[in-house]
Amino acid sequence: MTNEMLRAPAEVKYAEELDWLESIDDGPKPFSWRLSPRMVRLFVLGSERSDGLDREIPQKWFGDRSFVERSIVTLASDRGLLLIGDPGTGKSWLAELLSAAICRDSTLVVQGTAGTTEDHIKYSWNVSMVIAKGQSRESMIPSPIMTAMEQGMIGRFEELTRATSDVQDALISILSEKYVSIPELDTDNTVFARPGFSIIATANSRDRGVNDLSSALKRRFNFVRIPVVTSKASEAEIVRFRTTELLRRHRIELDVPPALLDILLQSFADLRAAAASATSEDEKLESALSTAEQIGVLEDAILHSHFFGDRTLRAETLGGSLVGSLARRAPEDLAILNKYWHGVVEPRSKNDGGEWTRFLDGGRQAISTLS
């Protein structure tokens, strides 16, 4: 089944693992949860030898254990959970994993945008059925959030602060009263949430000021702030994990040399340091320089090497992919990257040689092409 999906949701991708965890789980489960809180944590963070399991459960989200535990406790209390942090910190992936472990369905998602309306949160109507038979529960189209309410499951709201304030406030009654009224109907006009229903929302801290949450809505969420990964070791683990998934999905047999992974990690660390010391926005790359963007750079280099190279990942390809992925504004981003290449990469290539020299050449060529 997963072979027929471009990207299988977590509950499909890890179905066998979830089945096994459910079969051995004898812990107390809140509401209609499929796994106990301890097993949910184990599924997300992976098993340890002290867990005494007959098989190893791989780690799927890389971050502080306390963030996962607080998220699980929040959902067990039936309060809304808001995961907030910079782009690329794994908020959506954590929300998907939690939903998959708790209710085996992570697809009840509303995507917040400027075009998101209250209908996307509550319900809309099948116009042709309304014309033919009138308004009824049969002609109503429930939103993913309403479906989660009816089934006692987890609903997800991605990029909450991208939606307008009036749309955000539609969540207030859902989170507090746990029901939705349908005034168009005379009977059967209230949908009540079943036990187990909750909402996991995500918000980018960089969107602060776009559509700030009201005080009333904030009170109905528990906030869990996901920080940017600063440990090189942790970031390397995340990149390796995602890259392995990528290679498996594309059925590509290609090694990522440790030296090239080190260059990628060091380059992002250098660029982040430069952005932190910049005195104006024009001196910062438009990119958030997140871990997710590192993975994107590596993915681009791997696919380019596989389809247009000799199926060997090389430093010059990585350098070109980094420039091509991060140069979004012309000439601002190109000028910043050119300064980095001359001021940091070039001296490093003279001192260390080897892969840094080839990385220098690949980046230079890409900058020249784009200029």
Short mmCIF file of C-alpha atoms in Angstrom, two decimals:
data_model
loop_
_atom_site.label_atom_id
_atom_site.label_comp_id
_atom_site.label_asym_id
_atom_site.label_seq_id
_atom_site.Cartn_x
_atom_site.Cartn_y
_atom_site.Cartn_z
CA MET A 1 0.00 0.00 0.00
CA THR A 2 2.80 2.43 0.85
CA ASN A 3 4.27 1.87 -2.63
CA GLU A 4 1.13 3.44 -4.11
CA MET A 5 1.52 6.67 -2.08
CA LEU A 6 3.95 9.48 -2.78
CA ARG A 7 4.16 10.06 0.96
CA ALA A 8 2.47 7.60 3.29
CA PRO A 9 1.13 9.02 6.57
CA ALA A 10 2.85 7.83 9.73
CA GLU A 11 0.07 5.40 10.68
CA VAL A 12 0.47 3.63 7.32
CA LYS A 13 4.24 3.82 7.18
CA TYR A 14 4.63 2.41 10.69
CA ALA A 15 1.49 0.26 10.74
CA GLU A 16 3.24 -2.99 11.63
CA GLU A 17 5.18 -1.31 14.43
CA LEU A 18 2.03 0.30 15.84
CA ASP A 19 0.18 -3.02 15.71
CA TRP A 20 2.97 -4.67 17.67
CA LEU A 21 3.11 -1.93 20.28
CA GLU A 22 -0.66 -2.12 20.71
CA SER A 23 -0.49 -5.91 21.17
CA ILE A 24 1.96 -5.67 24.09
CA ASP A 25 0.58 -2.49 25.65
CA ASP A 26 -0.96 -3.14 29.06
CA GLY A 27 -0.69 0.44 30.36
CA PRO A 28 -3.67 2.68 31.19
CA LYS A 29 -5.06 4.49 28.15
CA PRO A 30 -6.92 7.83 28.31
CA PHE A 31 -10.28 8.01 26.55
CA SER A 32 -10.25 6.01 23.31
CA TRP A 33 -6.48 6.09 22.79
CA ARG A 34 -5.00 3.18 20.90
CA LEU A 35 -1.74 3.31 22.89
CA SER A 36 -0.94 4.29 26.46
CA PRO A 37 1.02 7.52 27.02
CA ARG A 38 4.19 5.52 27.75
CA MET A 39 3.88 3.63 24.47
CA VAL A 40 3.14 6.85 22.56
CA ARG A 41 6.37 8.32 23.93
CA LEU A 42 8.26 5.14 23.05
CA PHE A 43 6.88 5.18 19.49
CA VAL A 44 8.00 8.78 18.95
CA LEU A 45 11.36 8.76 20.73
CA GLY A 46 12.37 5.15 20.16
CA SER A 47 13.12 2.34 22.59
CA GLU A 48 16.05 1.92 24.96
CA ARG A 49 17.59 -1.24 26.38
CA SER A 50 16.00 -0.51 29.75
CA ASP A 51 12.52 -0.78 28.17
CA GLY A 52 12.99 -4.54 27.95
CA LEU A 53 11.28 -4.97 24.58
CA ASP A 54 11.79 -7.94 22.28
CA ARG A 55 12.46 -5.65 19.35
CA GLU A 56 13.97 -2.24 18.78
CA ILE A 57 11.69 0.73 18.06
CA PRO A 58 13.60 3.37 16.06
CA GLN A 59 13.59 7.02 17.05
CA LYS A 60 11.45 9.11 14.73
CA TRP A 61 11.53 12.61 16.24
CA PHE A 62 14.76 14.11 17.52
CA GLY A 63 14.41 16.61 20.31
CA ASP A 64 14.15 17.01 24.05
CA ARG A 65 12.22 14.21 25.76
CA SER A 66 10.35 16.72 27.93
CA PHE A 67 8.70 18.34 24.89
CA VAL A 68 7.18 15.03 23.84
CA GLU A 69 6.05 14.17 27.37
CA ARG A 70 4.41 17.56 27.88
CA SER A 71 2.64 17.22 24.52
CA ILE A 72 1.28 13.78 25.45
CA VAL A 73 0.13 14.96 28.88
CA THR A 74 -1.65 17.92 27.29
CA LEU A 75 -3.57 15.67 24.90
CA ALA A 76 -4.45 13.30 27.74
CA SER A 77 -6.05 16.24 29.55
CA ASP A 78 -8.21 17.02 26.47
CA ARG A 79 -6.75 20.53 26.18
CA GLY A 80 -5.59 21.84 22.83
CA LEU A 81 -1.87 21.56 22.09
CA LEU A 82 -0.01 24.33 20.26
CA LEU A 83 3.47 23.48 18.97
CA ILE A 84 5.31 26.70 18.24
CA GLY A 85 8.82 27.31 16.93
CA ASP A 86 10.93 28.36 13.96
CA PRO A 87 10.32 26.81 10.52
CA GLY A 88 11.89 23.40 10.10
CA THR A 89 12.01 22.41 13.76
CA GLY A 90 9.82 19.32 13.26
CA LYS A 91 6.52 20.63 14.66
CA SER A 92 4.34 19.10 11.96
CA TRP A 93 6.22 15.79 12.06
CA LEU A 94 5.76 15.58 15.83
CA ALA A 95 2.04 16.37 15.45
CA GLU A 96 1.70 13.64 12.83
CA LEU A 97 3.49 11.05 14.94
CA LEU A 98 1.39 11.85 18.03
CA SER A 99 -1.85 11.60 16.04
CA ALA A 100 -0.78 8.32 14.44
CA ALA A 101 0.10 6.76 17.79
CA ILE A 102 -2.97 8.00 19.65
CA CYS A 103 -5.76 7.39 17.14
CA ARG A 104 -4.10 5.79 14.07
CA ASP A 105 -5.19 8.66 11.82
CA SER A 106 -3.04 11.75 11.25
CA THR A 107 -4.87 12.95 8.14
CA LEU A 108 -7.61 15.06 9.77
CA VAL A 109 -5.76 18.26 8.92
CA VAL A 110 -6.76 21.88 8.25
CA GLN A 111 -4.07 23.99 6.61
CA GLY A 112 -4.06 27.57 7.79
CA THR A 113 -3.71 30.20 5.05
CA ALA A 114 -5.09 33.65 4.30
CA GLY A 115 -7.85 31.83 2.37
CA THR A 116 -8.90 29.50 5.20
CA THR A 117 -12.52 30.12 6.20
CA GLU A 118 -14.74 29.08 9.10
CA ASP A 119 -16.21 26.39 6.83
CA HIS A 120 -12.83 24.65 6.80
CA ILE A 121 -13.03 24.35 10.59
CA LYS A 122 -16.72 23.53 11.02
CA TYR A 123 -18.73 22.36 8.00
CA SER A 124 -19.94 23.25 4.52
CA TRP A 125 -22.70 21.99 2.24
CA ASN A 126 -22.99 19.77 -0.81
CA VAL A 127 -24.78 22.30 -3.01
CA SER A 128 -26.27 19.79 -5.45
CA MET A 129 -27.73 17.70 -2.59
CA VAL A 130 -29.10 20.82 -0.88
CA ILE A 131 -30.87 21.83 -4.12
CA ALA A 132 -32.26 18.33 -4.59
CA LYS A 133 -33.22 17.42 -1.01
CA GLY A 134 -32.69 20.48 1.15
CA GLN A 135 -30.30 20.96 4.04
CA SER A 136 -29.79 17.88 6.18
CA ARG A 137 -27.01 16.03 7.93
CA GLU A 138 -26.68 13.96 4.77
CA SER A 139 -25.99 17.03 2.63
CA MET A 140 -23.53 18.49 5.14
CA ILE A 141 -19.78 18.19 4.53
CA PRO A 142 -17.98 17.99 7.89
CA SER A 143 -14.57 19.56 8.21
CA PRO A 144 -11.60 17.44 9.35
CA ILE A 145 -11.99 19.05 12.79
CA MET A 146 -15.68 18.10 12.98
CA THR A 147 -14.86 14.57 11.84
CA ALA A 148 -12.30 14.33 14.64
CA MET A 149 -14.96 15.50 17.10
CA GLU A 150 -17.50 12.92 15.95
CA GLN A 151 -14.98 10.07 16.08
CA GLY A 152 -13.12 11.07 19.25
CA MET A 153 -9.83 11.57 17.42
CA ILE A 154 -7.07 14.15 17.03
CA GLY A 155 -7.66 17.02 14.61
CA ARG A 156 -4.68 19.00 13.36
CA PHE A 157 -4.48 22.69 12.42
CA GLU A 158 -1.28 23.57 10.57
CA GLU A 159 0.05 27.16 10.53
CA LEU A 160 -2.64 28.50 12.86
CA THR A 161 -1.31 32.06 12.80
CA ARG A 162 -1.59 32.20 9.01
CA ALA A 163 -5.39 32.07 9.31
CA THR A 164 -7.27 35.31 10.02
CA SER A 165 -8.39 36.17 13.55
CA ASP A 166 -12.09 35.49 12.95
CA VAL A 167 -11.25 32.01 11.61
CA GLN A 168 -8.98 31.31 14.59
CA ASP A 169 -11.74 32.35 16.99
CA ALA A 170 -14.03 29.70 15.52
CA LEU A 171 -11.90 27.25 17.49
CA ILE A 172 -12.73 28.86 20.84
CA SER A 173 -16.15 27.27 21.29
CA ILE A 174 -14.88 23.95 19.94
CA LEU A 175 -12.04 23.84 22.46
CA SER A 176 -14.10 25.06 25.40
CA GLU A 177 -17.65 23.76 24.83
CA LYS A 178 -16.65 20.70 22.80
CA TYR A 179 -19.56 20.95 20.40
CA VAL A 180 -20.54 22.66 17.13
CA SER A 181 -24.03 24.01 16.50
CA ILE A 182 -25.62 23.76 13.06
CA PRO A 183 -28.24 26.55 13.03
CA GLU A 184 -29.40 25.69 9.50
CA LEU A 185 -31.00 22.47 10.78
CA ASP A 186 -34.13 22.22 12.93
CA THR A 187 -33.29 18.83 14.38
CA ASP A 188 -30.06 16.91 14.94
CA ASN A 189 -28.36 20.29 14.88
CA THR A 190 -25.51 19.82 17.34
CA VAL A 191 -22.32 17.79 16.92
CA PHE A 192 -20.81 16.84 20.26
CA ALA A 193 -17.18 15.82 20.63
CA ARG A 194 -16.58 12.25 21.76
CA PRO A 195 -13.99 11.42 24.44
CA GLY A 196 -10.50 11.45 22.95
CA PHE A 197 -11.06 14.48 20.76
CA SER A 198 -8.38 17.16 20.85
CA ILE A 199 -6.59 19.56 18.52
CA ILE A 200 -2.88 19.82 17.76
CA ALA A 201 -2.05 23.16 16.18
CA THR A 202 1.30 24.40 14.90
CA ALA A 203 2.55 27.97 14.49
CA ASN A 204 5.79 29.47 13.26
CA SER A 205 7.38 31.94 15.64
CA ARG A 206 8.48 33.94 12.58
CA ASP A 207 4.81 34.62 11.83
CA ARG A 208 4.37 36.61 15.04
CA GLY A 209 2.39 39.72 14.23
CA VAL A 210 0.76 38.27 11.11
CA ASN A 211 -2.42 37.11 12.86
CA ASP A 212 -1.76 37.01 16.59
CA LEU A 213 -3.85 34.64 18.68
CA SER A 214 -6.47 36.22 20.91
CA SER A 215 -6.11 35.90 24.68
CA ALA A 216 -9.25 33.77 24.76
CA LEU A 217 -7.79 31.28 22.27
CA LYS A 218 -4.39 31.22 23.97
CA ARG A 219 -6.04 30.19 27.23
CA ARG A 220 -7.47 27.10 25.55
CA PHE A 221 -4.10 25.83 24.35
CA ASN A 222 -1.10 24.47 26.20
CA PHE A 223 2.00 25.86 24.50
CA VAL A 224 5.04 23.70 23.76
CA ARG A 225 7.90 25.66 22.24
CA ILE A 226 10.16 23.62 19.99
CA PRO A 227 13.64 25.22 19.81
CA VAL A 228 16.01 25.16 16.87
CA VAL A 229 18.40 22.21 17.05
CA THR A 230 21.80 23.60 18.04
CA SER A 231 23.66 20.35 18.69
CA LYS A 232 25.61 19.20 15.64
CA ALA A 233 25.28 15.59 16.74
CA SER A 234 21.48 15.82 17.01
CA GLU A 235 21.21 17.67 13.72
CA ALA A 236 23.37 15.06 12.02
CA GLU A 237 21.05 12.32 13.34
CA ILE A 238 18.00 14.12 11.94
CA VAL A 239 19.60 14.63 8.54
CA ARG A 240 20.72 10.98 8.39
CA PHE A 241 17.26 9.73 9.38
CA ARG A 242 15.48 11.83 6.76
CA THR A 243 18.05 11.06 4.08
CA THR A 244 17.71 7.33 4.69
CA GLU A 245 13.94 7.68 4.23
CA LEU A 246 14.49 9.63 1.02
CA LEU A 247 16.83 7.02 -0.45
CA ARG A 248 14.42 4.24 0.47
CA ARG A 249 11.44 6.07 -1.05
CA HIS A 250 13.26 6.73 -4.34
CA ARG A 251 14.92 3.29 -4.28
CA ILE A 252 18.30 4.92 -4.66
CA GLU A 253 21.48 3.17 -3.59
CA LEU A 254 23.87 6.02 -2.87
CA ASP A 255 26.18 6.66 0.07
CA VAL A 256 26.43 10.03 1.80
CA PRO A 257 30.11 10.36 2.78
CA PRO A 258 30.52 11.53 6.40
CA ALA A 259 32.92 14.25 5.22
CA LEU A 260 30.22 15.79 3.02
CA LEU A 261 27.67 15.66 5.81
CA ASP A 262 30.18 17.48 8.03
CA ILE A 263 30.64 20.16 5.35
CA LEU A 264 26.88 20.64 5.07
CA LEU A 265 26.44 20.95 8.84
CA GLN A 266 29.41 23.33 9.16
CA SER A 267 28.17 25.52 6.30
CA PHE A 268 24.75 25.94 7.88
CA ALA A 269 26.36 26.66 11.26
CA ASP A 270 28.54 29.35 9.63
CA LEU A 271 25.60 30.94 7.82
CA ARG A 272 23.49 30.94 10.98
CA ALA A 273 26.29 32.66 12.89
CA ALA A 274 26.56 35.27 10.13
CA ALA A 275 22.79 35.85 10.23
CA ALA A 276 22.87 36.23 14.02
CA SER A 277 25.55 38.94 13.79
CA ALA A 278 23.94 40.80 10.88
CA THR A 279 22.83 44.35 11.60
CA SER A 280 20.04 44.52 9.01
CA GLU A 281 17.63 42.22 7.19
CA ASP A 282 19.46 42.83 3.91
CA GLU A 283 22.51 41.11 5.42
CA LYS A 284 20.52 37.96 6.25
CA LEU A 285 19.53 35.19 3.89
CA GLU A 286 15.79 34.92 3.34
CA SER A 287 16.11 31.22 4.23
CA ALA A 288 15.49 30.27 7.87
CA LEU A 289 18.54 27.97 7.62
CA SER A 290 16.56 25.26 9.36
CA THR A 291 17.35 21.59 9.65
CA ALA A 292 14.55 20.92 7.14
CA GLU A 293 16.33 23.14 4.62
CA GLN A 294 19.57 21.24 5.17
CA ILE A 295 17.69 18.07 4.31
CA GLY A 296 16.33 19.81 1.20
CA VAL A 297 19.84 20.77 0.08
CA LEU A 298 21.07 17.22 0.56
CA GLU A 299 18.03 15.79 -1.22
CA ASP A 300 18.66 18.08 -4.19
CA ALA A 301 22.30 17.01 -4.37
CA ILE A 302 21.47 13.31 -4.06
CA LEU A 303 18.84 13.38 -6.80
CA HIS A 304 21.08 15.44 -9.09
CA SER A 305 23.92 12.96 -8.58
CA HIS A 306 21.61 10.01 -9.21
CA PHE A 307 19.93 11.28 -12.37
CA PHE A 308 22.57 13.53 -13.94
CA GLY A 309 25.84 12.37 -12.37
CA ASP A 310 27.65 9.11 -11.91
CA ARG A 311 25.49 8.11 -8.90
CA THR A 312 28.17 9.28 -6.50
CA LEU A 313 27.54 12.25 -4.24
CA ARG A 314 30.34 14.77 -4.75
CA ALA A 315 31.31 17.94 -2.91
CA GLU A 316 30.92 20.16 -5.96
CA THR A 317 27.34 18.96 -6.44
CA LEU A 318 26.61 19.67 -2.78
CA GLY A 319 28.06 23.18 -3.10
CA GLY A 320 25.93 23.91 -6.15
CA SER A 321 22.80 22.55 -4.45
CA LEU A 322 23.39 24.69 -1.36
CA VAL A 323 23.70 27.87 -3.42
CA GLY A 324 20.76 26.97 -5.64
CA SER A 325 18.52 26.19 -2.65
CA LEU A 326 19.41 29.24 -0.54
CA ALA A 327 19.71 31.94 -3.20
CA ARG A 328 16.07 33.07 -3.28
CA ARG A 329 16.50 36.81 -3.67
CA ALA A 330 18.59 38.41 -6.36
CA PRO A 331 20.90 40.13 -5.80
CA GLU A 332 20.68 40.15 -1.96
CA ASP A 333 21.04 36.41 -1.23
CA LEU A 334 23.63 35.93 -3.96
CA ALA A 335 25.74 38.73 -2.49
CA ILE A 336 25.55 37.14 0.99
CA LEU A 337 26.51 33.70 -0.36
CA ASN A 338 29.31 35.17 -2.47
CA LYS A 339 30.71 36.90 0.62
CA TYR A 340 30.52 33.63 2.56
CA TRP A 341 32.20 31.68 -0.21
CA HIS A 342 35.10 34.14 -0.47
CA GLY A 343 35.43 34.91 3.24
CA VAL A 344 34.92 31.47 4.78
CA VAL A 345 34.85 28.61 2.27
CA GLU A 346 37.90 29.77 0.30
CA PRO A 347 40.22 30.08 3.35
CA ARG A 348 38.95 26.78 4.68
CA SER A 349 39.66 25.07 1.35
CA LYS A 350 43.24 26.41 1.45
CA ASN A 351 43.76 25.12 4.97
CA ASP A 352 41.92 21.79 4.77
CA GLY A 353 41.91 21.08 1.02
CA GLY A 354 40.18 17.91 -0.15
CA GLU A 355 36.39 18.05 -0.22
CA TRP A 356 36.32 21.71 0.84
CA THR A 357 38.17 22.65 -2.37
CA ARG A 358 35.65 20.82 -4.52
CA PHE A 359 32.79 22.29 -2.45
CA LEU A 360 34.29 25.75 -3.11
CA ASP A 361 34.39 25.11 -6.88
CA GLY A 362 30.79 23.87 -7.02
CA GLY A 363 29.45 26.84 -5.11
CA ARG A 364 31.47 29.34 -7.14
CA GLN A 365 30.13 27.94 -10.38
CA ALA A 366 26.53 28.09 -9.11
CA ILE A 367 26.94 31.70 -7.94
CA SER A 368 28.42 32.66 -11.31
CA THR A 369 25.56 30.99 -13.16
CA LEU A 370 22.88 32.70 -11.09
CA SER A 371 24.52 36.16 -11.10
#
